[in-house]
PDB file of C-alpha atoms in Angstrom:
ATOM      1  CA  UNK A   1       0.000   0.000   0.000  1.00 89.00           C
ATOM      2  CA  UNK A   2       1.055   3.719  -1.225  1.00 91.00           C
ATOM      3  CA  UNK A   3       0.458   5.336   2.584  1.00 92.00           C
ATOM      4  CA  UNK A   4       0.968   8.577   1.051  1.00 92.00           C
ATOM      5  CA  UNK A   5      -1.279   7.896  -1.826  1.00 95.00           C
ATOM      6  CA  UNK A   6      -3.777   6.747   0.366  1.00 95.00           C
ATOM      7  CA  UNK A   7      -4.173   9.316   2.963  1.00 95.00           C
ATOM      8  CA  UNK A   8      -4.181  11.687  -0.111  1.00 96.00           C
ATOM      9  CA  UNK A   9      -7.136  10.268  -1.025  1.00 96.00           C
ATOM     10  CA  UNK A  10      -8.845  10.426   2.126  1.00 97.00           C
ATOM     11  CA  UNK A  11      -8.141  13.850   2.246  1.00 96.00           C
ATOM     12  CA  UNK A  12     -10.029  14.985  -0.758  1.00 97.00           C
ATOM     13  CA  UNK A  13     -12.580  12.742  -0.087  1.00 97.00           C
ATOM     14  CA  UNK A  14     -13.030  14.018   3.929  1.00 96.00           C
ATOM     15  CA  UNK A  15     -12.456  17.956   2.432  1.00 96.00           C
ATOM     16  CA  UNK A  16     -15.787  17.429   0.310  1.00 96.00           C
ATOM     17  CA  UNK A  17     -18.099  15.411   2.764  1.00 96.00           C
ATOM     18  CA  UNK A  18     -19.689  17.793   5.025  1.00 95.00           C
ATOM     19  CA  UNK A  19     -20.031  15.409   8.255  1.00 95.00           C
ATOM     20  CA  UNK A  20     -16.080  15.228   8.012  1.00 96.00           C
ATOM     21  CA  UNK A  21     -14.617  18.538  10.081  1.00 96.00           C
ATOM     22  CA  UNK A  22     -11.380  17.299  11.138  1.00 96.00           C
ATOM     23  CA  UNK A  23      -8.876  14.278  10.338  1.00 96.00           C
ATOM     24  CA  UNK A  24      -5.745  13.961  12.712  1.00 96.00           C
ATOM     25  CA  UNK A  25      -3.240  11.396  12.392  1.00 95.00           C
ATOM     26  CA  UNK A  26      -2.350   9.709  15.613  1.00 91.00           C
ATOM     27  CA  UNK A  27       0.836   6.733  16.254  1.00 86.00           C
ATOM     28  CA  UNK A  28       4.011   6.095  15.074  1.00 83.00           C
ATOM     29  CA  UNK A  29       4.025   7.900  12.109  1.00 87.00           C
ATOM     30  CA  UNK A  30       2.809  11.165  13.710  1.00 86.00           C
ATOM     31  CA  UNK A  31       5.921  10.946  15.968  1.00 80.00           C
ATOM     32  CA  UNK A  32       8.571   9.808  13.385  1.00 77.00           C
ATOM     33  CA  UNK A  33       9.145   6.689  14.935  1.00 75.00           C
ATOM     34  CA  UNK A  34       6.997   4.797  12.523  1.00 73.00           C
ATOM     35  CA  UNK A  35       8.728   0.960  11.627  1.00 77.00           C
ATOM     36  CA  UNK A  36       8.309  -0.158   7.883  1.00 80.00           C
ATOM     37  CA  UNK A  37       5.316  -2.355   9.327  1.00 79.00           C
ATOM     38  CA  UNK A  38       3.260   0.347  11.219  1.00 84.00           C
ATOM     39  CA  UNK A  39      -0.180   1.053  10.741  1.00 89.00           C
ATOM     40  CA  UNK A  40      -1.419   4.400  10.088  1.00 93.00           C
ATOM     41  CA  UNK A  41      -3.887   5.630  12.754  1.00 93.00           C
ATOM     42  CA  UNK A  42      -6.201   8.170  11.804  1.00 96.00           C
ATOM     43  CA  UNK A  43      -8.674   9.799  13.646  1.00 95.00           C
ATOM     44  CA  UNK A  44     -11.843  11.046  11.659  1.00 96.00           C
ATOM     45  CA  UNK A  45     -13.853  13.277  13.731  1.00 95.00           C
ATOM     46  CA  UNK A  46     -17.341  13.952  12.256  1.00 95.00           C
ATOM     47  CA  UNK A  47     -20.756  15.458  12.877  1.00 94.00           C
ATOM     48  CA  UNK A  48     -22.565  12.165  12.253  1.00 91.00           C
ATOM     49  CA  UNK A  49     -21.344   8.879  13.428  1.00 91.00           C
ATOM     50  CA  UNK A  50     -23.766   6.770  12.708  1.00 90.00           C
ATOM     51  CA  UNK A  51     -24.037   7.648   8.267  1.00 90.00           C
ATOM     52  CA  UNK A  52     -19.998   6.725   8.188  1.00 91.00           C
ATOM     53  CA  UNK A  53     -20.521   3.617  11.120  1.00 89.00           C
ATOM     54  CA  UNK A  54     -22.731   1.974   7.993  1.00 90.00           C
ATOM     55  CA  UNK A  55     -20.684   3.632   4.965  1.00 92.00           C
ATOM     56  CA  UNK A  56     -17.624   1.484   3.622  1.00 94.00           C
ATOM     57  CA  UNK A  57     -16.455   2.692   0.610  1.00 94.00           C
ATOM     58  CA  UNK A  58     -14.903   5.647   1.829  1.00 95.00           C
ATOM     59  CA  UNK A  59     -12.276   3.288   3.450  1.00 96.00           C
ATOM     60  CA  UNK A  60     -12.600   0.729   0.826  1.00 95.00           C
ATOM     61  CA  UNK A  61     -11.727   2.474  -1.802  1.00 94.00           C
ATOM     62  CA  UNK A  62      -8.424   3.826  -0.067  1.00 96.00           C
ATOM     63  CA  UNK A  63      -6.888  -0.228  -1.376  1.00 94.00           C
ATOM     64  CA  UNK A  64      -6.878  -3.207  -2.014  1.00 96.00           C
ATOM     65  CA  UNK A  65      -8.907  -4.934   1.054  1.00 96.00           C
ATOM     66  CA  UNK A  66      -8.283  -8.319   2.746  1.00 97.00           C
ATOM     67  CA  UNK A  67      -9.827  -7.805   6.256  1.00 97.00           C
ATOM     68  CA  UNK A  68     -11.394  -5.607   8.806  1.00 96.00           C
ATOM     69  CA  UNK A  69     -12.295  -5.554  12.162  1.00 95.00           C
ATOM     70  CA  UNK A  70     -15.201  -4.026  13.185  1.00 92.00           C
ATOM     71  CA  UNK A  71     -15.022  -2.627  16.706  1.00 87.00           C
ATOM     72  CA  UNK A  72     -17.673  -0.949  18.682  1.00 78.00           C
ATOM     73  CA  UNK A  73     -15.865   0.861  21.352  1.00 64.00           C
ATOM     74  CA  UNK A  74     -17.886   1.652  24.734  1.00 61.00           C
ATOM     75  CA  UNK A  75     -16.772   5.483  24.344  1.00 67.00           C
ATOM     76  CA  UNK A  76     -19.057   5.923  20.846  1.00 75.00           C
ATOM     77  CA  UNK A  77     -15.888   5.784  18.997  1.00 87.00           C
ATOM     78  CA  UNK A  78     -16.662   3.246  16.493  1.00 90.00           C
ATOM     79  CA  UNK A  79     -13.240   2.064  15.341  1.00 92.00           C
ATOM     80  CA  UNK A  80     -12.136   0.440  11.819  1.00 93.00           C
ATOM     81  CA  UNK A  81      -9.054  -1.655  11.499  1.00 95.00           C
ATOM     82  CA  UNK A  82      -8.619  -2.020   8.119  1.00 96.00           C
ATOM     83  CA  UNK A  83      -6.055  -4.428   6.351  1.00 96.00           C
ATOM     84  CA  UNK A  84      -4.910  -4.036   2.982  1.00 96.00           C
ATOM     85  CA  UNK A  85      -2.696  -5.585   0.415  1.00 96.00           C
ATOM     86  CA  UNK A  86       1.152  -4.318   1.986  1.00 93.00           C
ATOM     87  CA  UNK A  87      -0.496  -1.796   4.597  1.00 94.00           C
ATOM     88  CA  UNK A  88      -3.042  -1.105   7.266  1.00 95.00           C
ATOM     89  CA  UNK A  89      -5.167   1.732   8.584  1.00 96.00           C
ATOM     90  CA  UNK A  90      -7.037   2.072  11.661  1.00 95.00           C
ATOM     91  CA  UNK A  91      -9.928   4.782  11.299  1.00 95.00           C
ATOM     92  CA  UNK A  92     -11.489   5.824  14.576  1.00 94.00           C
ATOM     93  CA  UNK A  93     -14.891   7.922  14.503  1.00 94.00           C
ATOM     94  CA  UNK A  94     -14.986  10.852  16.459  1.00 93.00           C
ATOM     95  CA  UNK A  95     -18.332  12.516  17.405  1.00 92.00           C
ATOM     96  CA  UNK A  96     -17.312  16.167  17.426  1.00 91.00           C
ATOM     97  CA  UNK A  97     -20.382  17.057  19.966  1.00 87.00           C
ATOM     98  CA  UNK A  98     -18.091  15.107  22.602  1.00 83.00           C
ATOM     99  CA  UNK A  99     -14.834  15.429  24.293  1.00 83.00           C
ATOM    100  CA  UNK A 100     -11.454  15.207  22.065  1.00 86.00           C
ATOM    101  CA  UNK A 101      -8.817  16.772  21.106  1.00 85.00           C
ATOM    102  CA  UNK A 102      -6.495  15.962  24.134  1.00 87.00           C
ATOM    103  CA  UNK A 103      -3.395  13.148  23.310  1.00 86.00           C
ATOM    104  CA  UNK A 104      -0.943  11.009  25.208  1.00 79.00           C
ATOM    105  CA  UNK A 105       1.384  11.192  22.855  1.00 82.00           C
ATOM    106  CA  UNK A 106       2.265  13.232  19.928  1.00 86.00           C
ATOM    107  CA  UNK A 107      -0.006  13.903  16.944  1.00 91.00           C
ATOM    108  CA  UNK A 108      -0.781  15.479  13.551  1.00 93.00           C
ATOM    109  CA  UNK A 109      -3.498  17.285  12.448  1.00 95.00           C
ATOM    110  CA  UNK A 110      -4.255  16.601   8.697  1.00 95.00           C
ATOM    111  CA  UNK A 111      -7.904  18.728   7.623  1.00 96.00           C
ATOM    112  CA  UNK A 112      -9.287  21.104  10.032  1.00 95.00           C
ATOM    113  CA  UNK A 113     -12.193  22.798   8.561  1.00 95.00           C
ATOM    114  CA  UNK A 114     -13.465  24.512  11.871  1.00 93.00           C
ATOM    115  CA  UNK A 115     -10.500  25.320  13.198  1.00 93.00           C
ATOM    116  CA  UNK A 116     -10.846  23.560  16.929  1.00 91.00           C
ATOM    117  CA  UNK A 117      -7.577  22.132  16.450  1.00 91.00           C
ATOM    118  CA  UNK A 118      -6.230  25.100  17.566  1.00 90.00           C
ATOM    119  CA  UNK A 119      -7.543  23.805  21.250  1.00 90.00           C
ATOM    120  CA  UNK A 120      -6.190  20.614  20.636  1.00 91.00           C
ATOM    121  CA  UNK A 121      -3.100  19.681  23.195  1.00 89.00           C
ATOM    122  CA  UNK A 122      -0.492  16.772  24.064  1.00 84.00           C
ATOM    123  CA  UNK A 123      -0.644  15.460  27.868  1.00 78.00           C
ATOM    124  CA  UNK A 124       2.092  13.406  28.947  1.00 66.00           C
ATOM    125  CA  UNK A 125       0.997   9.807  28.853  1.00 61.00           C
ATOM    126  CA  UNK A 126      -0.184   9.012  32.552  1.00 62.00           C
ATOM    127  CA  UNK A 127       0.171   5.812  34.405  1.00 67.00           C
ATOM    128  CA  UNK A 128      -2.816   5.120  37.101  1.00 69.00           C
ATOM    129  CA  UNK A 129      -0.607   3.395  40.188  1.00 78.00           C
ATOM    130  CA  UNK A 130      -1.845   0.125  41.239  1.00 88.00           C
ATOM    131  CA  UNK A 131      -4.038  -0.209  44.118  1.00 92.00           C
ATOM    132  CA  UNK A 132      -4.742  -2.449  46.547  1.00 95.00           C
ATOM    133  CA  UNK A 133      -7.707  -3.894  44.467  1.00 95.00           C
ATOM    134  CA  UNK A 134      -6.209  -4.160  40.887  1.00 94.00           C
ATOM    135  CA  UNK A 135      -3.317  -6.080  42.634  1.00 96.00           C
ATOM    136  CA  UNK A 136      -5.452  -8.660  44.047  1.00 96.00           C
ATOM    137  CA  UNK A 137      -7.271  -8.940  40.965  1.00 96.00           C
ATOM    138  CA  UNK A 138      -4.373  -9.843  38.903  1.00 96.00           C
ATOM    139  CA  UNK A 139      -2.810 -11.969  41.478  1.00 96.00           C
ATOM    140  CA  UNK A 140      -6.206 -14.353  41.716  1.00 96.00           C
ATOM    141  CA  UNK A 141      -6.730 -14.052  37.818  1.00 97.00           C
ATOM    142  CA  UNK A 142      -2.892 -15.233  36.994  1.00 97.00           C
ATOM    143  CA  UNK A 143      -2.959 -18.495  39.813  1.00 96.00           C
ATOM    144  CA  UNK A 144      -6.496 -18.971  38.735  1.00 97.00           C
ATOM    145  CA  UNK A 145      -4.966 -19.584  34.921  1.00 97.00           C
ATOM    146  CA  UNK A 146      -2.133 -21.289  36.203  1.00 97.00           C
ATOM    147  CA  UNK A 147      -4.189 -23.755  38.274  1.00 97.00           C
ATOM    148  CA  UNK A 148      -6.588 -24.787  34.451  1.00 97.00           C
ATOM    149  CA  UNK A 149      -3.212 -25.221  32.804  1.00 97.00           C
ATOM    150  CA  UNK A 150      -1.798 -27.244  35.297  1.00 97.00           C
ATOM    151  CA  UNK A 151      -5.191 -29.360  34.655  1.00 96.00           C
ATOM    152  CA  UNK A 152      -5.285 -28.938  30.695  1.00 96.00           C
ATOM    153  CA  UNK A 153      -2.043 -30.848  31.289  1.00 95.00           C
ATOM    154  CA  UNK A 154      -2.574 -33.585  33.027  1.00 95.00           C
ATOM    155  CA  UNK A 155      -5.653 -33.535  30.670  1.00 94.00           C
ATOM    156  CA  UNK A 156      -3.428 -33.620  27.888  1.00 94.00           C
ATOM    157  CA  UNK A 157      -5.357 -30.984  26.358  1.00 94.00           C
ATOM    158  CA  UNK A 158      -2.624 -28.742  24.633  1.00 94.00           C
ATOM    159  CA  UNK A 159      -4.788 -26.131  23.310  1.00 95.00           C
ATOM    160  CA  UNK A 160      -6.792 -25.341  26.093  1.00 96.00           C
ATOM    161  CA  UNK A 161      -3.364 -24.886  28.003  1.00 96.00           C
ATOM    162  CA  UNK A 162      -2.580 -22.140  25.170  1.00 96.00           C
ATOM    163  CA  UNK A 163      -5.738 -20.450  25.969  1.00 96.00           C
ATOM    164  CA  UNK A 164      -5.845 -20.206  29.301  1.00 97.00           C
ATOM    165  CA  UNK A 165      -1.881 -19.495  29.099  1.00 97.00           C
ATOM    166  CA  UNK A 166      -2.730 -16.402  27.712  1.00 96.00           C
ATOM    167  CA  UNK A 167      -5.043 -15.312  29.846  1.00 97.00           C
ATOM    168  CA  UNK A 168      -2.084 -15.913  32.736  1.00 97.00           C
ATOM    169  CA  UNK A 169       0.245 -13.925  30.031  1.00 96.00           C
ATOM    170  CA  UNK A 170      -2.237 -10.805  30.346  1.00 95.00           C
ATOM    171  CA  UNK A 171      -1.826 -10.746  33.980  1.00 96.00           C
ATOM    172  CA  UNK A 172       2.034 -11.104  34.417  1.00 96.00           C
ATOM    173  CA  UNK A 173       1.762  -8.367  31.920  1.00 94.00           C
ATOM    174  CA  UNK A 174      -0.276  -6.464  33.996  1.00 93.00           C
ATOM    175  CA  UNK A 175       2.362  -6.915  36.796  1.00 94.00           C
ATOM    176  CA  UNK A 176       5.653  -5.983  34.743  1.00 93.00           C
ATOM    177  CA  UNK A 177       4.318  -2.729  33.820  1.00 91.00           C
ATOM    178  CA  UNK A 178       2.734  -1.603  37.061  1.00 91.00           C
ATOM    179  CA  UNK A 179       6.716  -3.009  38.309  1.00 91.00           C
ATOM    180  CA  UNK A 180       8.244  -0.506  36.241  1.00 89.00           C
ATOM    181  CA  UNK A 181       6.236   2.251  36.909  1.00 87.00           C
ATOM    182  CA  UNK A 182       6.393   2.088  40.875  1.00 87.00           C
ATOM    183  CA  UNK A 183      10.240   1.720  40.108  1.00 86.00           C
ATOM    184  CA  UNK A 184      10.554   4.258  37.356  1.00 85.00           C
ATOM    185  CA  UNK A 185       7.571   6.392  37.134  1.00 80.00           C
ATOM    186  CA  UNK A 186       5.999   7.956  33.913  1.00 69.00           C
ATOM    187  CA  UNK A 187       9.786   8.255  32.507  1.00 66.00           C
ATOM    188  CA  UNK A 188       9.284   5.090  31.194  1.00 68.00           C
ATOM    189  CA  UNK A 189       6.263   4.631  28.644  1.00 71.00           C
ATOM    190  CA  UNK A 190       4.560   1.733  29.266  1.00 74.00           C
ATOM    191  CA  UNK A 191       3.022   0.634  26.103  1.00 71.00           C
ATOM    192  CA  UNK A 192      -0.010  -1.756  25.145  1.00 69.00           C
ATOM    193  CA  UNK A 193      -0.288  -4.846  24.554  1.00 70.00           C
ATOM    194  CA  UNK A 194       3.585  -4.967  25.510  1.00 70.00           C
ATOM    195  CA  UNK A 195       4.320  -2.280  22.378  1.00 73.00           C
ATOM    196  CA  UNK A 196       8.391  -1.720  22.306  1.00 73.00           C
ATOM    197  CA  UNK A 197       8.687  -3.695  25.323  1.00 79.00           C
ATOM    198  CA  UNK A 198      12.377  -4.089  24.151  1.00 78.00           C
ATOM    199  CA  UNK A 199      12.657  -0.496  24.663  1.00 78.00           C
ATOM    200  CA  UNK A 200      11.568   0.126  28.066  1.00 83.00           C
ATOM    201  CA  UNK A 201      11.092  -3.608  29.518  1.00 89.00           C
ATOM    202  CA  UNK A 202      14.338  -4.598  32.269  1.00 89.00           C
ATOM    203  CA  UNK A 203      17.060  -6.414  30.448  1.00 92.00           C
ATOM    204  CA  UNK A 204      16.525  -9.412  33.174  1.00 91.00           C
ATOM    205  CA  UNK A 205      13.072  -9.662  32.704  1.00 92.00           C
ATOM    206  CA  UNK A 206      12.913  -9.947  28.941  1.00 93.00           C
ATOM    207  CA  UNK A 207      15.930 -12.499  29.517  1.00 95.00           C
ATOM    208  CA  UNK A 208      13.233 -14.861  31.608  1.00 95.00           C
ATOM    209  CA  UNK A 209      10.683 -14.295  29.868  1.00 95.00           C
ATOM    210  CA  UNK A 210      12.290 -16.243  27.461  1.00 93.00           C
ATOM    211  CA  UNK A 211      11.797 -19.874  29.181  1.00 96.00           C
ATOM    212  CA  UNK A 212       8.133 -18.639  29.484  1.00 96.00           C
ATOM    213  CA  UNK A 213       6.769 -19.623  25.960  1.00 95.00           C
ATOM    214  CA  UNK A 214       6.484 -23.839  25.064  1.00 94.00           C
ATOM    215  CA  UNK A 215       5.259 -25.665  22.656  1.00 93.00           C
ATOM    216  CA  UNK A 216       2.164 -28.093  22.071  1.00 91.00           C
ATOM    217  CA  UNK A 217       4.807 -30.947  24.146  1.00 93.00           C
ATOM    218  CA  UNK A 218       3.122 -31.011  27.483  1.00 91.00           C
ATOM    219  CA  UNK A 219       6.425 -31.384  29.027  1.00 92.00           C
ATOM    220  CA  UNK A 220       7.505 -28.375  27.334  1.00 95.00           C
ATOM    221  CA  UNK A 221       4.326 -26.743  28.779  1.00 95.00           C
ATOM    222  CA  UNK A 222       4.832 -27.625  32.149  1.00 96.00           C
ATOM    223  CA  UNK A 223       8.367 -26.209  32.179  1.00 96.00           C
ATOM    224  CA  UNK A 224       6.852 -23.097  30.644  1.00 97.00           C
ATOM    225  CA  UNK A 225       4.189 -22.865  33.303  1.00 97.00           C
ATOM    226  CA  UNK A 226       6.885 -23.252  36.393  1.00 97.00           C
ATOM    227  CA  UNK A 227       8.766 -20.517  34.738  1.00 97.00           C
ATOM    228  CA  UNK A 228       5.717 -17.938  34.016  1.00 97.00           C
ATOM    229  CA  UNK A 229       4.797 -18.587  37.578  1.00 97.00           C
ATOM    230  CA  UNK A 230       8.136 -17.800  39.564  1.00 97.00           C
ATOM    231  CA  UNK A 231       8.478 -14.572  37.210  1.00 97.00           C
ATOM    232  CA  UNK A 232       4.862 -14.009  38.139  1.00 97.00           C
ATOM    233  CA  UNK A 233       5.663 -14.371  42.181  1.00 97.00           C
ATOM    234  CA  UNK A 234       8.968 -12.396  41.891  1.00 96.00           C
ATOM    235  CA  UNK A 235       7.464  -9.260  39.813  1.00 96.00           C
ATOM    236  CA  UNK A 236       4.303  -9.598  42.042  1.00 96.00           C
ATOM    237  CA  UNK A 237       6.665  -9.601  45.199  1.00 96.00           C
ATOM    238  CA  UNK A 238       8.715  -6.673  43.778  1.00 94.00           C
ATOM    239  CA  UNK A 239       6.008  -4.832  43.204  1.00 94.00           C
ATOM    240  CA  UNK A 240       4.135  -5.433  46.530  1.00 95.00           C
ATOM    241  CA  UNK A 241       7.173  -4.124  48.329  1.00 95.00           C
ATOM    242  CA  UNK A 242       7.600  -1.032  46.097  1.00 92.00           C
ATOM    243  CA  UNK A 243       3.898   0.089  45.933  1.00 91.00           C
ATOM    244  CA  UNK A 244       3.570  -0.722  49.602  1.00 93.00           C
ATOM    245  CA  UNK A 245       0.808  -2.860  48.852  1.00 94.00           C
ATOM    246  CA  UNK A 246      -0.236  -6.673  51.095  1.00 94.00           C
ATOM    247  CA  UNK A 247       1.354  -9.768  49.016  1.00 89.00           C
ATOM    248  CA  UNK A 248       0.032 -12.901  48.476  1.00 87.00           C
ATOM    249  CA  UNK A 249       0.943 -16.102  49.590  1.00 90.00           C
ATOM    250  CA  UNK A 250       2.915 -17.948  46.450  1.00 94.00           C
ATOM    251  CA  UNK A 251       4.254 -20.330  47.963  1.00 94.00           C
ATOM    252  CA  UNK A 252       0.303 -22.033  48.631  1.00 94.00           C
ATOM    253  CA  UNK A 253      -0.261 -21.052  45.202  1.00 94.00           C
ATOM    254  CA  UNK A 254       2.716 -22.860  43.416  1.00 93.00           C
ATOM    255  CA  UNK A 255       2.526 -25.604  45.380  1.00 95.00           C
ATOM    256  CA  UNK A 256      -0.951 -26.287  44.148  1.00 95.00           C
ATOM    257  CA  UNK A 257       0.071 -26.010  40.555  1.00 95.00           C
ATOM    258  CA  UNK A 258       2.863 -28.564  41.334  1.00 95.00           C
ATOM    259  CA  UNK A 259       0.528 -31.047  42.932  1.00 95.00           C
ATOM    260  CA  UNK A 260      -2.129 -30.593  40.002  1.00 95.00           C
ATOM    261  CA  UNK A 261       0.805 -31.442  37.903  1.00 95.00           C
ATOM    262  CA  UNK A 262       2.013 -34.160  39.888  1.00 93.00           C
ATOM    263  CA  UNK A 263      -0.897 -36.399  38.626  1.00 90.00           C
ATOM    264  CA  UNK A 264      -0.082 -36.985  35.396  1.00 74.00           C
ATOM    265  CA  UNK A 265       1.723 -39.963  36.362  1.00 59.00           C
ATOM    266  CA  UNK A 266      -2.071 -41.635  37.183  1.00 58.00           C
ATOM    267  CA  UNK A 267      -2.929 -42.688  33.305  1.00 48.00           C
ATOM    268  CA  UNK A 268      -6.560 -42.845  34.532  1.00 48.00           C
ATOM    269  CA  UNK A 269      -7.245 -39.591  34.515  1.00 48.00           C
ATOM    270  CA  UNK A 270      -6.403 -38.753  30.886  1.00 53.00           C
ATOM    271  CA  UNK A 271      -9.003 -39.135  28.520  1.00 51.00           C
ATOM    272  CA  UNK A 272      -9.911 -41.978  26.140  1.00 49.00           C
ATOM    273  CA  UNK A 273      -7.884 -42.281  22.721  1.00 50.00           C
ATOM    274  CA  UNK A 274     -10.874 -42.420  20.205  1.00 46.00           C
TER     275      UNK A 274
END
């Protein structure tokens, strides 16, 4: 995909269609840090929502399509992820009768008919500290996780230990970044989804989380969920003592996994072979 071609083209289109009053571009490639694989996000903020919610061509004509993901966001931002042949854009919908105009991180402005841009602004990405309840949370959802896998297993049910391993990924996420900002602050930008985490994730951590990952062997798996879980206890216990907030108990929790795991040696509990 031509990205300059493309956003050309939604630029004439947007400067003729009266709903359309501003288009800002948002990401990467509004802070000049954009990879040869980034998306382009663009923000499309419009008078009526709901004609351009049902409308595709104006983003279907931008390429050649293969995909999109539809995504109804709870804020009335309707979001498009678009993927084309070589290139994606994400289009978010922006009602211009609510709040917007205020960004985490740097941004461009590409069509402002009204001129409210002018009130736009940039405020320093923030990082909401972890409380008391958001810690317990994650702590309960992670050894919850770990306790299915330990079952999917002994189960020999490989793919349900992939699910459920990612839902105990999500929370050890959870618990490196809130880690590095009670250690560090806001100086380091704590992306999602673990965005750049080569860039502002500790050298020790990424090292470990490299015995995290296994294959479908559920050997392999079990040495992946031991791993997962003593990074898990160490980052939680880390970050307890930093944040000031009560730890849990891991060594209860880990011990269950391990006796979960320890029956596998009964055959009897493993399904039939059909």
């Amino acid at each position: 995909m031509d990205y300059d071609s493309a956003l050309k083209s939604l630029l004439a289109w947007a400067d003729r269609t009266e709903t359309v009053r501003c288009v800002v571009l948002t990401g990467s490639a509004a802070s000049a840090t954009a990879h040869p694989l980034s998306d382009r996000d663009l923000e499309i903020h419009v008078r009526d929502i709901e004609t351009l919610e049902r409308d595709d061509s104006w983003w279907s004509r931008l390429g050649d399509v293969l995909a999109v993901e539809r995504l109804e966001n709870g804020d009335n931002q309707p979001t498009r992820l678009v993927y084309y042949v070589g290139g994606k854009l994400d289009f978010t919908l922006v009602d211009t009768r609510g709040e917007r105009g205020v960004y985490d991180r740097p941004y461009e402005v590409l069509l402002d008919k009204d001129g409210d841009a002018a009130d736009f602004r940039t405020d320093a990405p923030s990082h909401v500290p972890v409380d008391q309840d958001a810690f317990d949370e994650c702590l309960n959802w992670g050894y919850a996780s770990a306790f299915m896998i330990a079952k999917a297993i002994v189960r020999d049910e490989p793919w349900t230990v992939k699910v459920r391993d990612n839902d105990l990924k999500t929370e050890l996420l959870r618990l490196i970044e809130w880690d590095h900002v009670a250690r560090y602050g806001d100086k380091i930008d704590v992306r999602y989804l673990g965005t750049r985490m080569r860039g502002w994730m500790d050298i020790d951590v990424q090292e470990r989380l490299d015995a995290c990952w296994a294959s479908f062997d559920l050997s392999d798996s079990r040495e992946a969920l031991l791993a997962t879980l003593d990074l898990f206890r160490d980052v939680a216990v880390r970050t307890a003592a930093v944040a000031a907030l009560k730890d849990f108990s891991h060594e209860a929790m880990q011990t269950e996994v391990r006796n979960i795991l320890s029956m596998a040696a009964n055959a009897e509990i493993r399904p039939p072979v059909s």
